[in-house]
Coordinates of C-alpha atoms in Angstrom, one line a residue:
M1 CA 118.3 256.6 208.8
Q2 CA 114.7 256.0 210.2
E3 CA 112.5 259.3 209.9
E4 CA 111.4 260.7 213.5
T5 CA 109.3 263.7 213.3
N6 CA 108.0 264.3 216.8
I7 CA 111.3 264.2 219.0
I8 CA 111.3 268.0 219.2
L9 CA 107.6 269.2 220.3
Q10 CA 106.1 271.4 218.1
R11 CA 104.8 273.8 220.5
D12 CA 102.3 276.9 220.2
Q13 CA 104.4 279.5 218.2
E14 CA 102.0 282.6 219.3
K15 CA 102.4 281.4 223.1
I16 CA 106.3 281.1 223.0
A17 CA 106.6 284.6 220.9
N18 CA 104.3 286.3 223.8
K19 CA 106.6 284.7 226.8
I20 CA 109.7 285.9 225.2
S21 CA 108.3 289.1 224.6
K22 CA 107.1 289.5 228.2
F23 CA 110.6 288.2 229.1
I24 CA 112.5 291.2 227.2
V25 CA 110.4 293.9 229.0
D26 CA 110.6 292.1 232.4
K27 CA 114.3 292.1 231.9
L28 CA 114.6 295.7 231.0
K29 CA 112.2 296.4 234.1
E30 CA 114.4 294.5 236.4
S31 CA 117.7 296.2 235.3
Q32 CA 116.2 299.8 235.0
T33 CA 117.3 300.2 231.7
S34 CA 116.0 302.3 228.8
G35 CA 116.2 299.8 225.6
V36 CA 118.4 297.2 223.9
V37 CA 121.2 296.9 221.7
I38 CA 121.7 293.8 219.5
G39 CA 124.0 292.9 216.6
L40 CA 122.6 292.5 213.4
S41 CA 124.1 289.9 211.2
G42 CA 121.3 289.2 208.5
G43 CA 121.1 285.6 210.0
L44 CA 118.0 283.7 211.4
D45 CA 118.7 284.1 214.8
S46 CA 119.8 287.5 214.8
S47 CA 116.7 288.6 212.5
T48 CA 114.4 286.5 214.8
T49 CA 115.3 288.0 217.9
A50 CA 115.4 291.9 216.3
Y51 CA 111.6 290.9 215.4
L52 CA 111.0 289.5 218.8
C53 CA 112.2 292.8 220.4
A54 CA 110.2 294.9 218.3
R55 CA 106.9 292.9 219.4
S56 CA 108.0 293.7 222.8
L57 CA 109.5 297.2 222.8
K58 CA 109.2 300.8 221.1
N59 CA 111.4 301.3 218.1
D60 CA 113.3 304.0 219.6
Q61 CA 114.3 301.5 222.6
I62 CA 116.2 299.3 219.9
L63 CA 119.5 300.0 218.5
G64 CA 120.7 297.2 215.7
I65 CA 124.7 297.4 215.1
I66 CA 125.8 295.8 211.8
M67 CA 129.5 294.7 212.1
P68 CA 130.8 293.4 208.7
T69 CA 134.4 292.3 208.1
V70 CA 136.2 291.4 204.9
T71 CA 134.7 288.0 205.0
T72 CA 131.0 289.0 205.4
P73 CA 128.7 288.3 202.3
D74 CA 127.2 291.4 200.9
E75 CA 124.0 289.2 201.2
D76 CA 124.0 289.4 205.1
I77 CA 124.9 293.0 205.1
E78 CA 122.0 293.5 202.7
D79 CA 119.5 291.2 205.0
A80 CA 120.7 293.2 208.0
I81 CA 119.8 296.4 206.7
T82 CA 116.4 295.0 205.4
V83 CA 115.4 293.9 209.0
A84 CA 116.2 297.2 210.6
E85 CA 114.5 299.2 207.8
A86 CA 111.5 296.7 208.2
L87 CA 111.0 297.0 211.8
G88 CA 111.8 300.7 211.8
I89 CA 114.5 300.8 214.3
E90 CA 117.6 302.7 214.4
Y91 CA 120.8 301.1 213.1
E92 CA 124.6 301.8 212.5
I93 CA 127.2 300.0 210.3
I94 CA 130.5 299.6 212.0
H95 CA 133.2 297.8 210.2
V96 CA 135.5 296.1 212.5
D97 CA 138.9 294.8 210.2
D98 CA 140.3 297.9 211.6
L99 CA 140.1 296.9 215.2
I100 CA 141.2 293.3 214.4
A101 CA 144.3 294.2 212.5
P102 CA 146.3 295.4 215.8
F103 CA 145.5 292.5 217.5
K104 CA 146.8 290.1 215.1
D105 CA 150.1 292.3 214.9
L106 CA 150.7 292.3 218.5
C107 CA 150.2 288.3 218.8
I108 CA 152.2 287.6 215.6
H109 CA 155.2 289.9 217.2
A110 CA 154.9 288.0 220.7
A111 CA 155.0 284.3 218.7
Q112 CA 158.0 285.6 216.9
K113 CA 159.7 286.7 220.1
K114 CA 159.0 283.4 221.6
Q115 CA 160.1 281.5 218.3
G116 CA 156.9 279.8 218.6
T117 CA 154.0 279.0 216.3
S118 CA 150.4 279.4 216.3
H119 CA 148.3 276.3 217.7
N120 CA 145.0 277.6 216.0
R121 CA 145.5 281.0 214.6
E122 CA 142.3 280.6 212.4
L123 CA 140.4 279.9 215.7
A124 CA 141.8 282.5 217.1
N125 CA 141.2 285.1 214.5
A126 CA 137.7 284.1 214.6
N127 CA 137.0 284.4 218.1
L128 CA 138.7 287.7 218.2
K129 CA 136.1 288.9 215.6
A130 CA 133.2 288.0 218.3
R131 CA 134.9 289.6 221.1
I132 CA 135.5 292.7 219.2
R133 CA 132.0 292.8 218.3
M134 CA 130.9 292.4 221.6
M135 CA 133.2 295.2 222.8
I136 CA 131.2 297.5 220.3
L137 CA 128.2 296.6 221.5
Y138 CA 128.7 296.9 225.2
Y139 CA 130.2 300.5 224.5
H140 CA 126.9 301.6 223.0
A141 CA 124.8 299.8 225.9
N142 CA 126.9 301.4 228.4
D143 CA 126.7 304.8 226.5
L144 CA 122.7 304.5 226.4
N145 CA 121.9 302.7 229.6
R146 CA 120.7 299.5 227.6
L147 CA 121.0 295.7 227.7
V148 CA 123.0 293.9 225.1
V149 CA 120.4 291.2 223.8
G150 CA 122.2 287.8 222.6
T151 CA 121.0 286.0 219.5
G152 CA 122.2 282.4 220.6
N153 CA 119.9 279.4 220.3
R154 CA 119.6 276.2 222.5
T155 CA 121.5 273.9 220.2
E156 CA 124.6 276.3 219.6
L157 CA 124.8 276.8 223.5
L158 CA 124.7 273.1 224.4
V159 CA 127.4 272.3 222.0
G160 CA 129.3 275.4 222.8
Y161 CA 129.0 276.7 219.1
F162 CA 129.6 280.2 220.4
T163 CA 132.7 282.3 221.9
K164 CA 133.2 282.7 225.4
Y165 CA 132.8 286.7 226.1
G166 CA 132.3 287.1 222.6
D167 CA 128.8 286.4 221.3
G168 CA 128.1 284.7 224.6
G169 CA 128.8 287.5 226.8
V170 CA 125.3 289.0 226.9
D171 CA 122.8 290.3 229.1
I172 CA 119.7 288.2 227.9
L173 CA 119.4 285.4 225.5
P174 CA 115.7 285.7 224.4
I175 CA 115.7 282.6 222.0
G176 CA 118.5 280.7 224.2
D177 CA 115.7 278.2 225.3
L178 CA 114.8 277.0 221.5
Y179 CA 116.8 274.7 219.4
K180 CA 117.6 276.1 215.9
T181 CA 115.0 274.0 214.3
E182 CA 112.6 275.9 216.6
V183 CA 113.8 279.2 215.7
R184 CA 113.1 278.7 212.1
L185 CA 109.3 277.9 213.1
L186 CA 109.1 280.8 215.2
A187 CA 110.6 282.9 212.6
S188 CA 108.2 281.8 210.1
H189 CA 105.3 282.6 212.5
I190 CA 106.4 286.2 213.3
E191 CA 106.9 286.9 209.8
V192 CA 110.8 287.2 209.5
P193 CA 111.7 287.4 205.7
V194 CA 111.6 283.8 204.0
G195 CA 114.9 284.2 202.4
I196 CA 116.8 284.8 205.7
I197 CA 114.9 281.9 207.0
E198 CA 115.9 279.6 204.4
K199 CA 119.6 280.6 203.6
P200 CA 122.4 278.5 205.1
P201 CA 123.4 279.6 208.5
T202 CA 126.8 281.0 208.7
A203 CA 128.8 283.0 211.3
G204 CA 131.0 284.6 208.2
L205 CA 134.1 283.9 210.7
W206 CA 135.8 283.2 207.1
A207 CA 135.2 283.0 203.5
G208 CA 132.8 280.1 202.4
Q209 CA 132.3 279.2 206.1
T210 CA 128.6 277.6 206.9
D211 CA 127.7 276.6 210.7
E212 CA 126.5 273.0 209.7
E213 CA 130.0 272.5 207.9
E214 CA 132.0 273.1 210.6
L215 CA 129.7 271.4 213.3
G216 CA 129.9 268.4 210.8
I217 CA 126.1 267.8 211.1
K218 CA 122.7 269.0 210.0
Y219 CA 120.8 271.1 212.5
E220 CA 117.7 269.1 212.1
L221 CA 119.6 266.0 213.0
L222 CA 121.7 267.6 215.8
D223 CA 118.5 269.0 217.2
K224 CA 116.9 265.4 217.6
I225 CA 120.0 264.1 219.4
L226 CA 120.3 266.8 221.5
C227 CA 116.8 266.5 222.7
L228 CA 117.2 263.1 223.4
M229 CA 120.5 263.4 225.4
V230 CA 119.7 266.3 227.4
D231 CA 115.9 266.6 227.8
K232 CA 115.1 263.2 227.6
K233 CA 118.1 261.9 229.3
M234 CA 118.3 258.8 227.2
E235 CA 121.3 256.5 226.8
D236 CA 123.8 256.8 224.0
T237 CA 123.3 253.6 222.5
D238 CA 119.4 253.9 222.8
I239 CA 119.7 257.5 221.0
A240 CA 121.7 255.8 218.1
Q241 CA 119.0 253.1 217.8
K242 CA 116.2 255.4 217.8
L243 CA 117.9 257.9 215.0
G244 CA 119.3 255.0 213.1
I245 CA 123.1 256.7 213.4
S246 CA 126.4 255.6 214.3
I247 CA 127.2 255.1 218.1
E248 CA 130.3 257.1 217.3
E249 CA 128.4 260.2 216.2
I250 CA 126.4 260.0 219.3
L251 CA 129.7 260.2 221.4
R252 CA 131.1 262.9 219.6
I253 CA 128.2 265.0 220.0
R254 CA 128.3 263.9 223.9
A255 CA 131.7 265.0 223.7
K256 CA 130.9 268.3 222.5
V257 CA 128.1 268.9 225.2
N258 CA 130.4 267.9 227.9
S259 CA 133.3 269.9 226.9
S260 CA 131.1 273.3 226.6
I261 CA 129.5 272.9 230.0
H262 CA 132.3 275.3 231.4
K263 CA 131.4 278.1 228.5
L264 CA 127.8 278.3 230.0
K265 CA 129.0 279.1 233.7
P266 CA 130.8 281.9 235.5
A267 CA 134.5 281.4 236.0
P268 CA 134.8 279.3 239.0
S269 CA 136.8 280.2 242.2
P270 CA 138.1 277.9 244.7
E271 CA 136.3 277.6 248.4
T272 CA 139.3 278.7 250.8
I273 CA 137.2 278.0 254.0

């Protein structure tokens, strides 16, 4: 594959950080809320978003919630705590396995009654984790009159690599306009710990899970494809030729983008007049 280094423009990181900080402050004012609640996973996106919130708001306006399950690596819990303590923000650790178990039992019993089998139980369980975590975040946000801050980036939003009404069900997305590779640059600029920036991205949905393995592509290449496809609106054959990769891979990513459009829009309703 030929090297393409300037497909995604490397913008002024301080300018980006300042714009995002202003965005966070403005959204609090618009919503007349008193602060934010953010899920701390110990990963790059979560940590970068937390650091951006800390640039924008007072420490006592930010509540971080760490929500591990049995499949969450200890390193991620430790990194999440490190972020909260480095920023001087309040945080809580809430284990969610006990909340997940009743749902699994309920669905298993329903399947047995119908004498059916699961179409994709692993995916259903993974999405369940994300939705229960969001329930916890919104409970705290409602109780404290705060906004739920999402941690999704542009790459994941475009290919639908998030759970609808789970980690996608938030009030604001501070890094939602940044590709994953841009998030890494910004994280370095605002001094997110290097160990967090460099560790393999994972949602911790099951043991050994990594984002890039699940997506079937490295983020650096995926970002280049998406930038050419979505931002520059290039034809698929031209993208394949420019990046020196197969047209089949471009079509696979195109299919992900197209099938994920519904996840980025409000629920549709029919016109009846």
